[in-house]
Tab-separated table of C-alpha atoms in Angstrom:
chain	number	residue	atom	x	y	z
A	1	MET	CA	-64.419	-39.264	23.561
A	2	SER	CA	-65.702	-35.736	23.872
A	3	SER	CA	-69.162	-35.025	22.496
A	4	LYS	CA	-71.436	-32.053	21.864
A	5	GLU	CA	-74.171	-33.403	24.118
A	6	ASN	CA	-73.317	-31.468	27.244
A	7	ILE	CA	-72.129	-28.264	25.571
A	8	VAL	CA	-73.791	-25.051	26.734
A	9	TRP	CA	-73.072	-21.676	25.104
A	10	ARG	CA	-73.092	-18.532	27.266
A	11	SER	CA	-71.137	-15.346	28.098
A	12	LEU	CA	-67.893	-15.569	30.031
A	13	SER	CA	-68.653	-15.373	33.748
A	14	SER	CA	-66.804	-15.038	37.031
A	15	ASN	CA	-66.914	-18.819	37.673
A	16	ASP	CA	-64.863	-19.494	34.574
A	17	PHE	CA	-61.533	-19.094	36.308
A	18	GLU	CA	-62.294	-22.353	38.146
A	19	LYS	CA	-63.682	-23.846	34.926
A	20	GLY	CA	-60.351	-23.592	33.148
A	21	TYR	CA	-60.710	-20.422	31.050
A	22	ILE	CA	-57.040	-19.458	31.431
A	23	ALA	CA	-55.884	-22.982	30.540
A	24	LEU	CA	-58.119	-22.822	27.452
A	25	LEU	CA	-56.587	-19.481	26.370
A	26	SER	CA	-53.132	-20.990	26.873
A	27	GLU	CA	-53.910	-23.330	23.982
A	28	LEU	CA	-54.181	-20.185	21.797
A	29	SER	CA	-51.257	-18.037	22.934
A	30	THR	CA	-49.120	-17.005	25.887
A	31	VAL	CA	-51.183	-16.048	28.919
A	32	GLY	CA	-48.520	-15.946	31.626
A	33	ASN	CA	-49.364	-15.452	35.247
A	34	VAL	CA	-53.075	-14.572	35.465
A	35	ASP	CA	-54.376	-15.506	38.908
A	36	LYS	CA	-57.997	-15.373	40.046
A	37	SER	CA	-57.746	-11.780	41.189
A	38	ALA	CA	-56.284	-10.649	37.829
A	39	PHE	CA	-58.951	-12.642	35.967
A	40	LEU	CA	-61.794	-11.118	37.963
A	41	GLY	CA	-60.322	-7.614	37.678
A	42	ARG	CA	-60.062	-7.818	33.892
A	43	LEU	CA	-63.515	-9.450	33.586
A	44	HIS	CA	-65.043	-6.682	35.669
A	45	GLN	CA	-63.400	-4.041	33.439
A	46	LEU	CA	-64.764	-5.721	30.307
A	47	GLN	CA	-68.241	-6.030	31.779
A	48	GLN	CA	-68.290	-2.256	32.365
A	49	LEU	CA	-67.616	-1.622	28.675
A	50	PRO	CA	-70.481	-2.004	26.191
A	51	ASP	CA	-68.293	-3.112	23.300
A	52	TYR	CA	-67.117	-6.595	24.354
A	53	TYR	CA	-68.938	-9.882	24.070
A	54	ILE	CA	-67.009	-12.994	25.136
A	55	LEU	CA	-68.741	-16.238	24.258
A	56	VAL	CA	-67.734	-19.542	25.827
A	57	ALA	CA	-68.818	-23.158	25.457
A	58	GLU	CA	-68.933	-25.173	28.670
A	59	ASP	CA	-68.923	-28.947	28.855
A	60	THR	CA	-71.357	-29.105	31.765
A	61	ASN	CA	-70.497	-32.728	32.364
A	62	LYS	CA	-66.964	-31.686	33.279
A	63	SER	CA	-67.600	-28.087	34.440
A	64	THR	CA	-64.947	-26.988	31.965
A	65	VAL	CA	-64.920	-24.244	29.320
A	66	VAL	CA	-63.816	-25.827	26.070
A	67	ALA	CA	-64.189	-23.066	23.474
A	68	SER	CA	-64.155	-19.277	23.484
A	69	GLY	CA	-64.237	-16.273	21.189
A	70	THR	CA	-64.521	-12.514	21.596
A	71	LEU	CA	-66.457	-9.911	19.643
A	72	LEU	CA	-65.194	-6.360	20.022
A	73	VAL	CA	-67.571	-3.805	18.508
A	74	GLU	CA	-65.747	-0.756	17.189
A	75	LEU	CA	-67.841	2.401	16.829
A	76	LYS	CA	-67.095	4.275	13.600
A	77	PHE	CA	-68.051	7.539	11.924
A	78	LEU	CA	-67.856	5.701	8.588
A	79	HIS	CA	-70.977	4.214	6.997
A	80	GLU	CA	-73.333	6.589	8.779
A	81	CYS	CA	-71.835	5.971	12.208
A	82	GLN	CA	-72.243	2.225	12.070
A	83	SER	CA	-69.860	-0.224	13.716
A	84	VAL	CA	-67.348	-2.895	12.776
A	85	GLY	CA	-67.172	-6.203	14.631
A	86	HIS	CA	-63.692	-7.543	15.390
A	87	ILE	CA	-63.579	-11.259	16.115
A	88	GLU	CA	-60.655	-12.097	18.395
A	89	ASP	CA	-59.131	-14.965	20.341
A	90	ILE	CA	-60.976	-17.889	18.788
A	91	ILE	CA	-60.044	-21.151	20.473
A	92	VAL	CA	-61.540	-24.627	20.658
A	93	SER	CA	-59.793	-26.983	23.082
A	94	LYS	CA	-57.862	-29.773	21.362
A	95	LEU	CA	-60.054	-32.543	22.787
A	96	TYR	CA	-63.176	-30.867	21.385
A	97	ARG	CA	-62.073	-30.241	17.814
A	98	GLY	CA	-63.930	-31.887	14.939
A	99	LEU	CA	-67.313	-31.461	16.626
A	100	GLY	CA	-68.268	-28.273	14.764
A	101	LEU	CA	-67.908	-26.029	17.828
A	102	GLY	CA	-65.714	-23.557	15.921
A	103	LYS	CA	-68.414	-22.967	13.346
A	104	VAL	CA	-71.095	-22.417	16.015
A	105	LEU	CA	-68.737	-20.043	17.808
A	106	ILE	CA	-68.109	-17.932	14.697
A	107	GLU	CA	-71.736	-17.942	13.575
A	108	THR	CA	-72.899	-16.812	17.011
A	109	LEU	CA	-70.358	-13.969	17.146
A	110	VAL	CA	-71.288	-12.918	13.584
A	111	GLN	CA	-74.970	-12.839	14.537
A	112	GLU	CA	-74.125	-10.760	17.612
A	113	ALA	CA	-72.242	-8.304	15.361
A	114	LYS	CA	-75.326	-8.003	13.127
A	115	ASN	CA	-77.499	-7.379	16.172
A	116	ARG	CA	-75.128	-4.624	17.275
A	117	ASN	CA	-75.417	-2.525	14.099
A	118	CYS	CA	-72.176	-3.631	12.464
A	119	TYR	CA	-71.901	-3.251	8.690
A	120	LYS	CA	-69.117	-5.845	8.577
A	121	VAL	CA	-67.173	-8.197	10.775
A	122	ILE	CA	-63.439	-8.777	10.417
A	123	LEU	CA	-60.789	-11.069	11.838
A	124	ASN	CA	-57.170	-11.980	11.232
A	125	CYS	CA	-56.004	-15.548	10.731
A	126	SER	CA	-53.063	-17.595	9.532
A	127	PRO	CA	-53.090	-18.881	5.946
A	128	GLY	CA	-53.915	-22.373	7.252
A	129	ASN	CA	-57.230	-21.174	8.695
A	130	VAL	CA	-58.479	-19.319	5.607
A	131	GLY	CA	-60.455	-22.363	4.424
A	132	PHE	CA	-62.313	-22.652	7.729
A	133	TYR	CA	-63.323	-18.987	7.670
A	134	GLU	CA	-64.389	-19.232	4.027
A	135	LYS	CA	-66.809	-21.976	5.119
A	136	CYS	CA	-68.103	-19.436	7.664
A	137	ASN	CA	-68.843	-16.970	4.804
A	138	PHE	CA	-65.752	-14.792	5.183
A	139	VAL	CA	-63.618	-13.709	2.255
A	140	GLN	CA	-59.951	-12.777	2.265
A	141	HIS	CA	-59.416	-9.050	2.042
A	142	GLU	CA	-56.443	-7.061	3.358
A	143	LEU	CA	-53.124	-7.904	4.993
A	144	GLN	CA	-52.438	-7.670	8.702
A	145	MET	CA	-49.376	-5.703	9.804
A	146	VAL	CA	-48.020	-5.925	13.339
A	147	GLN	CA	-45.481	-4.161	15.534
A	148	TYR	CA	-44.480	-5.914	18.773
A	149	PHE	CA	-43.250	-3.947	21.765
A	150	HIS	CA	-40.360	-5.566	23.600
A	151	LYS	CA	-40.021	-4.660	27.247
B	1	MET	CA	-48.879	24.311	-2.111
B	2	SER	CA	-49.722	22.806	1.233
B	3	SER	CA	-46.983	22.785	3.852
B	4	LYS	CA	-46.349	21.344	7.305
B	5	GLU	CA	-45.813	24.779	8.843
B	6	ASN	CA	-49.296	25.295	10.224
B	7	ILE	CA	-50.043	21.695	11.146
B	8	VAL	CA	-51.142	21.083	14.745
B	9	TRP	CA	-51.711	17.554	16.110
B	10	ARG	CA	-54.458	17.014	18.712
B	11	SER	CA	-57.421	14.789	19.620
B	12	LEU	CA	-60.622	14.946	17.608
B	13	SER	CA	-62.901	17.612	19.085
B	14	SER	CA	-66.442	18.856	18.715
B	15	ASN	CA	-65.367	21.739	16.422
B	16	ASP	CA	-64.094	19.304	13.821
B	17	PHE	CA	-67.436	18.911	12.106
B	18	GLU	CA	-67.021	22.494	10.880
B	19	LYS	CA	-63.359	21.831	10.166
B	20	GLY	CA	-64.139	19.186	7.577
B	21	TYR	CA	-63.666	15.927	9.471
B	22	ILE	CA	-66.457	14.132	7.600
B	23	ALA	CA	-65.137	15.323	4.225
B	24	LEU	CA	-61.704	14.034	5.235
B	25	LEU	CA	-63.120	10.600	6.142
B	26	SER	CA	-64.917	10.538	2.781
B	27	GLU	CA	-61.501	10.394	1.136
B	28	LEU	CA	-61.005	7.059	2.938
B	29	SER	CA	-64.363	5.303	2.546
B	30	THR	CA	-68.105	5.793	2.375
B	31	VAL	CA	-69.417	8.017	5.138
B	32	GLY	CA	-72.956	8.710	3.913
B	33	ASN	CA	-75.224	11.158	5.660
B	34	VAL	CA	-73.539	12.176	8.920
B	35	ASP	CA	-74.874	15.569	9.995
B	36	LYS	CA	-73.611	17.659	12.904
B	37	SER	CA	-75.961	16.027	15.373
B	38	ALA	CA	-74.865	12.508	14.350
B	39	PHE	CA	-71.207	13.566	14.503
B	40	LEU	CA	-71.563	15.035	17.981
B	41	GLY	CA	-73.576	12.043	19.205
B	42	ARG	CA	-70.951	9.548	18.072
B	43	LEU	CA	-68.075	11.727	19.351
B	44	HIS	CA	-69.746	11.956	22.753
B	45	GLN	CA	-70.137	8.154	22.852
B	46	LEU	CA	-66.464	7.670	22.003
B	47	GLN	CA	-65.360	10.210	24.597
B	48	GLN	CA	-67.206	8.220	27.279
B	49	LEU	CA	-65.219	5.087	26.398
B	50	PRO	CA	-61.635	4.785	27.642
B	51	ASP	CA	-60.432	2.713	24.702
B	52	TYR	CA	-60.516	5.174	21.781
B	53	TYR	CA	-57.965	7.784	20.816
B	54	ILE	CA	-58.653	9.715	17.599
B	55	LEU	CA	-55.751	11.859	16.481
B	56	VAL	CA	-56.180	14.628	13.903
B	57	ALA	CA	-53.876	17.089	12.180
B	58	GLU	CA	-55.319	20.558	11.629
B	59	ASP	CA	-53.991	23.071	9.140
B	60	THR	CA	-54.581	26.058	11.412
B	61	ASN	CA	-54.107	28.431	8.501
B	62	LYS	CA	-57.232	27.016	6.900
B	63	SER	CA	-59.069	25.734	10.010
B	64	THR	CA	-59.286	22.356	8.306
B	65	VAL	CA	-58.495	18.846	9.535
B	66	VAL	CA	-56.204	17.253	6.979
B	67	ALA	CA	-55.217	13.909	8.515
B	68	SER	CA	-56.706	11.506	11.015
B	69	GLY	CA	-56.197	8.081	12.570
B	70	THR	CA	-57.778	6.079	15.371
B	71	LEU	CA	-56.267	3.871	18.049
B	72	LEU	CA	-58.650	1.389	19.615
B	73	VAL	CA	-57.169	-0.320	22.668
B	74	GLU	CA	-58.483	-3.853	23.110
B	75	LEU	CA	-58.230	-5.287	26.634
B	76	LYS	CA	-57.104	-8.920	26.636
B	77	PHE	CA	-56.616	-11.748	29.120
B	78	LEU	CA	-53.653	-12.891	27.016
B	79	HIS	CA	-50.118	-11.792	27.884
B	80	GLU	CA	-50.923	-11.191	31.533
B	81	CYS	CA	-53.992	-9.094	30.830
B	82	GLN	CA	-52.204	-6.646	28.589
B	83	SER	CA	-53.807	-4.906	25.622
B	84	VAL	CA	-53.578	-4.807	21.852
B	85	GLY	CA	-53.719	-1.543	19.930
B	86	HIS	CA	-55.778	-1.546	16.732
B	87	ILE	CA	-54.921	1.261	14.322
B	88	GLU	CA	-57.922	2.174	12.183
B	89	ASP	CA	-59.086	4.706	9.628
B	90	ILE	CA	-55.779	6.248	8.639
B	91	ILE	CA	-56.253	9.082	6.174
B	92	VAL	CA	-54.164	11.994	4.962
B	93	SER	CA	-55.995	14.421	2.684
B	94	LYS	CA	-54.825	14.293	-0.941
B	95	LEU	CA	-53.485	17.857	-0.916
B	96	TYR	CA	-51.313	17.070	2.116
B	97	ARG	CA	-49.655	13.852	0.959
B	98	GLY	CA	-45.880	13.710	0.557
B	99	LEU	CA	-45.275	15.902	3.614
B	100	GLY	CA	-44.616	13.004	6.014
B	101	LEU	CA	-47.873	13.475	7.925
B	102	GLY	CA	-48.765	9.773	7.601
B	103	LYS	CA	-45.566	8.737	9.336
B	104	VAL	CA	-46.117	11.212	12.204
B	105	LEU	CA	-49.703	9.982	12.509
B	106	ILE	CA	-48.677	6.313	12.783
B	107	GLU	CA	-45.739	6.991	15.108
B	108	THR	CA	-47.951	9.017	17.451
B	109	LEU	CA	-50.626	6.305	17.572
B	110	VAL	CA	-47.964	3.626	18.147
B	111	GLN	CA	-46.504	5.644	21.026
B	112	GLU	CA	-49.989	6.045	22.502
B	113	ALA	CA	-50.450	2.253	22.296
B	114	LYS	CA	-47.164	1.782	24.187
B	115	ASN	CA	-48.304	4.255	26.829
B	116	ARG	CA	-51.548	2.305	27.239
B	117	ASN	CA	-49.921	-1.028	28.136
B	118	CYS	CA	-50.243	-2.679	24.729
B	119	TYR	CA	-47.874	-5.549	23.949
B	120	LYS	CA	-48.403	-5.067	20.214
B	121	VAL	CA	-50.199	-2.851	17.749
B	122	ILE	CA	-51.910	-4.173	14.615
B	123	LEU	CA	-53.587	-2.796	11.519
B	124	ASN	CA	-54.923	-4.033	8.210
B	125	CYS	CA	-53.863	-2.556	4.881
B	126	SER	CA	-53.940	-3.197	1.166
B	127	PRO	CA	-50.872	-4.775	-0.468
B	128	GLY	CA	-49.948	-1.365	-1.924
B	129	ASN	CA	-49.506	0.123	1.550
B	130	VAL	CA	-47.307	-2.623	3.005
B	131	GLY	CA	-44.112	-0.705	2.124
B	132	PHE	CA	-45.267	2.409	3.971
B	133	TYR	CA	-46.054	0.429	7.123
B	134	GLU	CA	-42.757	-1.433	6.909
B	135	LYS	CA	-41.062	1.985	7.043
B	136	CYS	CA	-43.094	2.576	10.225
B	137	ASN	CA	-41.576	-0.616	11.763
B	138	PHE	CA	-44.507	-2.938	11.107
B	139	VAL	CA	-44.080	-6.417	9.647
B	140	GLN	CA	-46.586	-8.420	7.671
B	141	HIS	CA	-48.207	-11.154	9.727
B	142	GLU	CA	-51.650	-12.699	9.220
B	143	LEU	CA	-54.437	-12.367	6.658
B	144	GLN	CA	-57.562	-10.301	7.152
B	145	MET	CA	-60.905	-12.013	6.533
B	146	VAL	CA	-64.123	-10.031	6.206
B	147	GLN	CA	-67.848	-10.669	6.049
B	148	TYR	CA	-70.052	-7.792	4.881
B	149	PHE	CA	-73.668	-7.521	5.978
B	150	HIS	CA	-76.021	-6.426	3.246
B	151	LYS	CA	-79.172	-4.740	4.404
């Protein structure tokens, strides 16, 4: 059984390739071939930009990252040049579901958005996840439209 | 009558405060008190960041910006470290609607997203605008959830 006892929350760091970050993301969507060099390159890019905050939960007992979520802060002219927080790529590893990690993840990213002068925070989810986000104080608003590019 | 004849498409620039950019945004949502100094400060911030592209249409006959939209390119680890384009703050001034400017605006931002290694482009809209975005080759996907921060 997994438990919350050894869970530590922190920013994504360069050690997280070895700690299973890519495998964790693969539970969310297609990752494809991201080797250590690609991981470190992308992480370095993100760390240079002020508008990303990637939160992870590590099970320190297993040296494994078991949950992750990203806050992207979009700078606007609207609302007196405030910002909008975009919550992206929320994932809790299957073995760690039911422990409340998802709620901590969202609440921490929402608090970070408040700290960063956002007037609102938004995210997109499937209909099946609406109830979870309502428990996290979100309300349903607009519709998401998408256009995929096929190579 | 407004016409497309004198419309020029280009990036947002520092002259656009005088050319009515804030008034244009006010047709979309609340802007509040954004004076020239605040406008230039925010524009300068955005110009330092590689992930924003703000497209405007100017009616050169009237030295007025009459349409605008933003592409924010989000860097991901997913899909082999590709990116996702977020289309934000789409507005065509009331007097210039029905001329097809909205479609040019969206198509130009979508092309920019392709050029910037995005594997998809997303946006949120009200149910009443779904038909317009379907004509621009978008399909409806997820639901947008929002949490507003009240100060």
